[in-house]
Short mmCIF file of C-alpha atoms in Angstrom, two decimals:
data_model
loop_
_atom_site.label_atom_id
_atom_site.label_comp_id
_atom_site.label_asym_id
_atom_site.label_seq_id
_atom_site.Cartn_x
_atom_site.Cartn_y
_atom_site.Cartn_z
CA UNK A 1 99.49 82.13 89.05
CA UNK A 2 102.60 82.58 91.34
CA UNK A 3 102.32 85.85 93.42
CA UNK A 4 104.53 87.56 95.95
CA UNK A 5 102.56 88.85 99.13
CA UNK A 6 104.53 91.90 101.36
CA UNK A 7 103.30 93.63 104.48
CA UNK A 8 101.66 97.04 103.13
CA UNK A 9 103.64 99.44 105.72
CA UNK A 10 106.57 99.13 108.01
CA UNK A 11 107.95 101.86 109.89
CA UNK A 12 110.41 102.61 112.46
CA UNK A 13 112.75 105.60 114.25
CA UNK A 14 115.75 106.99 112.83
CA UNK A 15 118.40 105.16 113.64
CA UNK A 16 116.54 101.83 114.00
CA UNK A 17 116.73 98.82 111.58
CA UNK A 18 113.46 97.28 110.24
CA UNK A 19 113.08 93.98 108.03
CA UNK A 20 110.34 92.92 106.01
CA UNK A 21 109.12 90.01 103.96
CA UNK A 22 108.32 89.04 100.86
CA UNK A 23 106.54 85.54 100.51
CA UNK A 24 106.36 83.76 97.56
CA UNK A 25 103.13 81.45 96.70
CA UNK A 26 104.59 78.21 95.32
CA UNK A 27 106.27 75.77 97.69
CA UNK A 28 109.60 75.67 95.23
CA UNK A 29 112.15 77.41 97.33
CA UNK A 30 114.33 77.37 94.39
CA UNK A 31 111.98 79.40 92.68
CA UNK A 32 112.95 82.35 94.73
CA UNK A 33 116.64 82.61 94.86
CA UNK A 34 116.34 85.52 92.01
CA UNK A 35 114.84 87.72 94.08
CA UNK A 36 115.14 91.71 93.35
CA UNK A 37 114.36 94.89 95.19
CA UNK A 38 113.64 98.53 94.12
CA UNK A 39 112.97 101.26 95.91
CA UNK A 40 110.21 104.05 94.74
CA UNK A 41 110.34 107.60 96.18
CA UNK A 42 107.55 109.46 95.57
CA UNK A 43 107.17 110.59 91.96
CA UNK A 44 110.45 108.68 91.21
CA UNK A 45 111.32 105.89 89.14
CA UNK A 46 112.07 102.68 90.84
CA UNK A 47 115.69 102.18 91.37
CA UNK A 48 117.20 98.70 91.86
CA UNK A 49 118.83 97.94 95.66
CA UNK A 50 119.67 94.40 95.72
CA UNK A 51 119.46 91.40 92.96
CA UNK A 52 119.49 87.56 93.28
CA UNK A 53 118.29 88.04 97.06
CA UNK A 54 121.07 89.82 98.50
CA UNK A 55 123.45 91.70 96.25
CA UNK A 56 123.91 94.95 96.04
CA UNK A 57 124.30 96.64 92.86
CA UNK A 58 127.62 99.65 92.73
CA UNK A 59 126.39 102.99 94.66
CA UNK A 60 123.39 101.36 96.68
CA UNK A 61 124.35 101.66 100.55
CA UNK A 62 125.72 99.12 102.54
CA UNK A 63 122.65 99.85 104.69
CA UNK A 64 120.47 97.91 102.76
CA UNK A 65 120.87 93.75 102.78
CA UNK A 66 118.68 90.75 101.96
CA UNK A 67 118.17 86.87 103.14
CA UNK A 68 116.23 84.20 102.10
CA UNK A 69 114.42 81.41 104.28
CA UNK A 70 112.49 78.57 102.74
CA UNK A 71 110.12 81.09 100.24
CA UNK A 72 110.33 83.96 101.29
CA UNK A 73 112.67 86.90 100.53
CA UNK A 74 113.68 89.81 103.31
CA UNK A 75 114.75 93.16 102.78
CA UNK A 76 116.35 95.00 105.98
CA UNK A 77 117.29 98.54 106.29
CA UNK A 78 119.97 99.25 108.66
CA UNK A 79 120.45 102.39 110.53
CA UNK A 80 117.44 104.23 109.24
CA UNK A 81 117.51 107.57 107.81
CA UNK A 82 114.90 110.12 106.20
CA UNK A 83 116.27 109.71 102.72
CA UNK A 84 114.79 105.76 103.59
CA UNK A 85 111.28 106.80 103.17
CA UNK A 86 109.62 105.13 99.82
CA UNK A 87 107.77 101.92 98.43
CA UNK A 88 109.71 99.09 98.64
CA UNK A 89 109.24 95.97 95.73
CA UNK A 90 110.48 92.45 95.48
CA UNK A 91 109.96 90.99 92.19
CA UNK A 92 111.00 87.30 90.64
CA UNK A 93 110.98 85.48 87.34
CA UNK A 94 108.27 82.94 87.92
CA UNK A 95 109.69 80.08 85.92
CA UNK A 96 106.84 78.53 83.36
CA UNK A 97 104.31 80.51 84.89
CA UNK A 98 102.99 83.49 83.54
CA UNK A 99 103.35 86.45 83.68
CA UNK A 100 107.06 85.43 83.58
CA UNK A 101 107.67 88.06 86.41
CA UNK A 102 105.40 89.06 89.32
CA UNK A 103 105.75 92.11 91.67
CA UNK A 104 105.18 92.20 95.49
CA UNK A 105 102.48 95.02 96.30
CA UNK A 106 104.36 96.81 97.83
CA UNK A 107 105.69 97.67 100.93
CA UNK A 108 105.83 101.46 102.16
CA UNK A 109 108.33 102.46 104.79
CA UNK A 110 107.57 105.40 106.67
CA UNK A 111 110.36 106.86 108.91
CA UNK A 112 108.97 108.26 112.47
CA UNK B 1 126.53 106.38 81.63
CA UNK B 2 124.02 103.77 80.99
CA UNK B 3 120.66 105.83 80.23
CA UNK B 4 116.73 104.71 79.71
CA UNK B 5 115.22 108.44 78.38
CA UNK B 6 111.41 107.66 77.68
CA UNK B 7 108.86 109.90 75.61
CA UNK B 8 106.84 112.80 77.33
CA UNK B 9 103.46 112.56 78.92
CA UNK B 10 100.60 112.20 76.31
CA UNK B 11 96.60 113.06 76.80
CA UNK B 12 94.68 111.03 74.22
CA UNK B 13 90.95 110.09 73.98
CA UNK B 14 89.03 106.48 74.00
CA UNK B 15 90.22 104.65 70.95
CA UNK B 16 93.00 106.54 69.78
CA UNK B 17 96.28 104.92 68.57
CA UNK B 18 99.42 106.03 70.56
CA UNK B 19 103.27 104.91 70.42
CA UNK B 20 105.61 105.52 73.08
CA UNK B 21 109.46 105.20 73.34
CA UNK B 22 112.25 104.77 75.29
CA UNK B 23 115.90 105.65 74.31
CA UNK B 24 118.84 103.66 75.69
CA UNK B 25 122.83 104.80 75.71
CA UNK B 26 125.65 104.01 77.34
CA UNK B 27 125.62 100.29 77.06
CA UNK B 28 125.39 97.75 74.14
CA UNK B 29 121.65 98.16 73.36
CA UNK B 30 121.41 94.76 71.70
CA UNK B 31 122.56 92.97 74.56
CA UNK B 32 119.85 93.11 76.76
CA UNK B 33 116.38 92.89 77.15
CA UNK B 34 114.43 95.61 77.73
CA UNK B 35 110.89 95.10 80.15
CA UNK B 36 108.15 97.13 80.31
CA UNK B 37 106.16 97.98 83.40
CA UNK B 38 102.89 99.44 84.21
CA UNK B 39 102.09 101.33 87.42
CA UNK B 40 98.58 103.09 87.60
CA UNK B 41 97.60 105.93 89.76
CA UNK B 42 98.28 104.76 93.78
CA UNK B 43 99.22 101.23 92.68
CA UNK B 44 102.33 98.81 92.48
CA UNK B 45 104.20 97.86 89.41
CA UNK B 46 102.84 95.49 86.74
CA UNK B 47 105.59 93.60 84.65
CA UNK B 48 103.74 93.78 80.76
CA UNK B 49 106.20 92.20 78.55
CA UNK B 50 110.07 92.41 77.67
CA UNK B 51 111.86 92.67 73.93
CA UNK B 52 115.13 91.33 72.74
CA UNK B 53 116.19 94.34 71.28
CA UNK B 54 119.15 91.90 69.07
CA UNK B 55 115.97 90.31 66.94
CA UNK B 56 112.68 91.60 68.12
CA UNK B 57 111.35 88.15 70.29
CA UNK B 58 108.86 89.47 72.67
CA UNK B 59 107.06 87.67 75.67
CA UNK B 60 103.72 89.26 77.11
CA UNK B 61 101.94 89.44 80.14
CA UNK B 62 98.33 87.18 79.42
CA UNK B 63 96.53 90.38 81.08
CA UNK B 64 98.39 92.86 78.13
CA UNK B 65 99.03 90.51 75.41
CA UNK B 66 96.50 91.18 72.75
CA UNK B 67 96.49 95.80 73.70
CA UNK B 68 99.43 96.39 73.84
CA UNK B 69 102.67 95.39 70.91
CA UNK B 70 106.39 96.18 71.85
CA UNK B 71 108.90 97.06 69.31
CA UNK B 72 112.35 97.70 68.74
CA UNK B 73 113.97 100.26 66.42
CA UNK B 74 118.31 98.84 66.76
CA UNK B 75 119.33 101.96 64.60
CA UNK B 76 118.55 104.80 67.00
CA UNK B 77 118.40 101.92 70.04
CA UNK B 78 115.29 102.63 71.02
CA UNK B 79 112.66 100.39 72.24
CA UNK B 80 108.64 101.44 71.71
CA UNK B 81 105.73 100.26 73.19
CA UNK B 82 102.54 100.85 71.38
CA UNK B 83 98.58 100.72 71.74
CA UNK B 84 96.14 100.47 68.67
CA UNK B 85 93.06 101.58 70.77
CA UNK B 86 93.67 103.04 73.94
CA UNK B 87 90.80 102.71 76.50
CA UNK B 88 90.63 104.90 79.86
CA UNK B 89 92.17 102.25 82.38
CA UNK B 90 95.06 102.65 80.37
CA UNK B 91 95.87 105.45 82.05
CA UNK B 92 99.10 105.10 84.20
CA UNK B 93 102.95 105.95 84.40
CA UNK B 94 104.49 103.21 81.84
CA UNK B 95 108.63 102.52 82.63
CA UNK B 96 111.05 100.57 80.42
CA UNK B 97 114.04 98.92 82.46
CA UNK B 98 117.00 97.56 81.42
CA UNK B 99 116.96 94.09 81.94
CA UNK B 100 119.83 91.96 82.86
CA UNK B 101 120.85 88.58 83.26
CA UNK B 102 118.07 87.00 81.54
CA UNK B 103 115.36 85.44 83.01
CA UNK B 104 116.40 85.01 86.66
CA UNK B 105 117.74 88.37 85.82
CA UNK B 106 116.60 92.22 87.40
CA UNK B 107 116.03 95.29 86.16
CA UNK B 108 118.16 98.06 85.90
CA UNK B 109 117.99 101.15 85.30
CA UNK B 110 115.11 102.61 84.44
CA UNK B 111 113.72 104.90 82.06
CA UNK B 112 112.13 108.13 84.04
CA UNK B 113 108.27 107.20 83.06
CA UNK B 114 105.48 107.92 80.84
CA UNK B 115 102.57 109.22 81.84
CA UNK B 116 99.55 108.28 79.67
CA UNK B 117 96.44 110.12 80.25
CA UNK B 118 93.48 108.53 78.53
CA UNK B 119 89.92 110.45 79.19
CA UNK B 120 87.09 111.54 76.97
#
């Protein structure tokens, strides 16, 4: 079963930019160019940030961007603010493997 | 303004039946799939299945096919997702998303949650 592994907590300063991973399990590289983000605040629905790596969706800031190297996925958060605080998925369609989509733990960003 | 409005919080006991729902506007509802995820207390999300809300095809998760059924009502677009025995580790917030593109597709929006409280 394919699975997506991402650090458990990032954090950083105000101001700062921090990037984080998302590794896929198979070696298909190809199998992760559909790669999605939410973000989760607290008590919150998730809310989509970027699709198919590194597009951004109308309204989501220009803060947030995505790359791809090989199998795994990045997320980076420019110019951190408060508001940035929240889990963080990555999710992708796994192809013939089941389930057909698999999310990342999690990652929780904690602003300092 | 494309909406997902799900069904309020429910308390049920151990092998009870329960149905919940989740209302989309603003878009075409037939057009695209709708997903259902599962996110228990202090966990990550857990993709369970999706619908084609045009003629009712559903794919499951292995760990939820079998518990749980998904339905689709196109009249009053609204998508259901439905247990026949409910057991305590069902318990969790339950989200429909909108979900695009097809299957290399994402998901968005989504509903506001469900919570589903199941205790004895």
């Amino acid at each position: 079963q394919s699975a997506l592994t991402q650090p458990a907590s990032v954090s950083g300063s105000p101001g700062q930019s921090i990037t984080f991973s998302c590794t896929g399990s198979t070696n298909d590289p190809g199998a992760y160019n559909y790669v999605s983000w939410y973000q989760q605040h607290p008590g919150k629905a998730p809310k989509l940030i970027l699709y198919d790596v590194s597009n951004r969706p109308s309204g989501v800031s220009n803060r947030f961007s995505g790359s791809k190297s090989g199998n795994t996925a990045s997320l980076t958060i420019s110019g951190l603010q408060a508001e940035d605080e929240a889990d963080y998925y990555c999710t992708s369609y796994t192809g013939t493997s089941t389930p057909l989509y698999v999310f990342g733990a999690g990652t929780k960003v904690t602003v300092l | 303004e494309v909406q997902l409005v799900q069904s309020g919080a429910e308390v049920k006991k151990p092998g009870e039946s329960l149905t919940i729902s989740c209302k989309g506007s603003g878009y075409s509802f037939t057009s695209y799939w709708i997903s259902w995820v599962r996110q228990m207390p202090g966990k990550g999300l857990e993709w369970m299945g999706r619908i084609d809300p045009s003629d009712s095809y559903t794919s499951y998760s292995p760990s939820f096919r079998g518990h749980v059924t998904l339905s689709i009502d196109k009249s009053i677009t609204t998508a259901f997702l439905q247990w026949s025995s409910l057991q305590a580790s069902d318990t969790a917030i339950y989200y429909c998303a909108r979900h695009l593109a097809g299957d290399y597709g994402w998901f968005d929006p989504w509903g506001q949650g469900t919570l589903v409280t199941v205790s004895s």
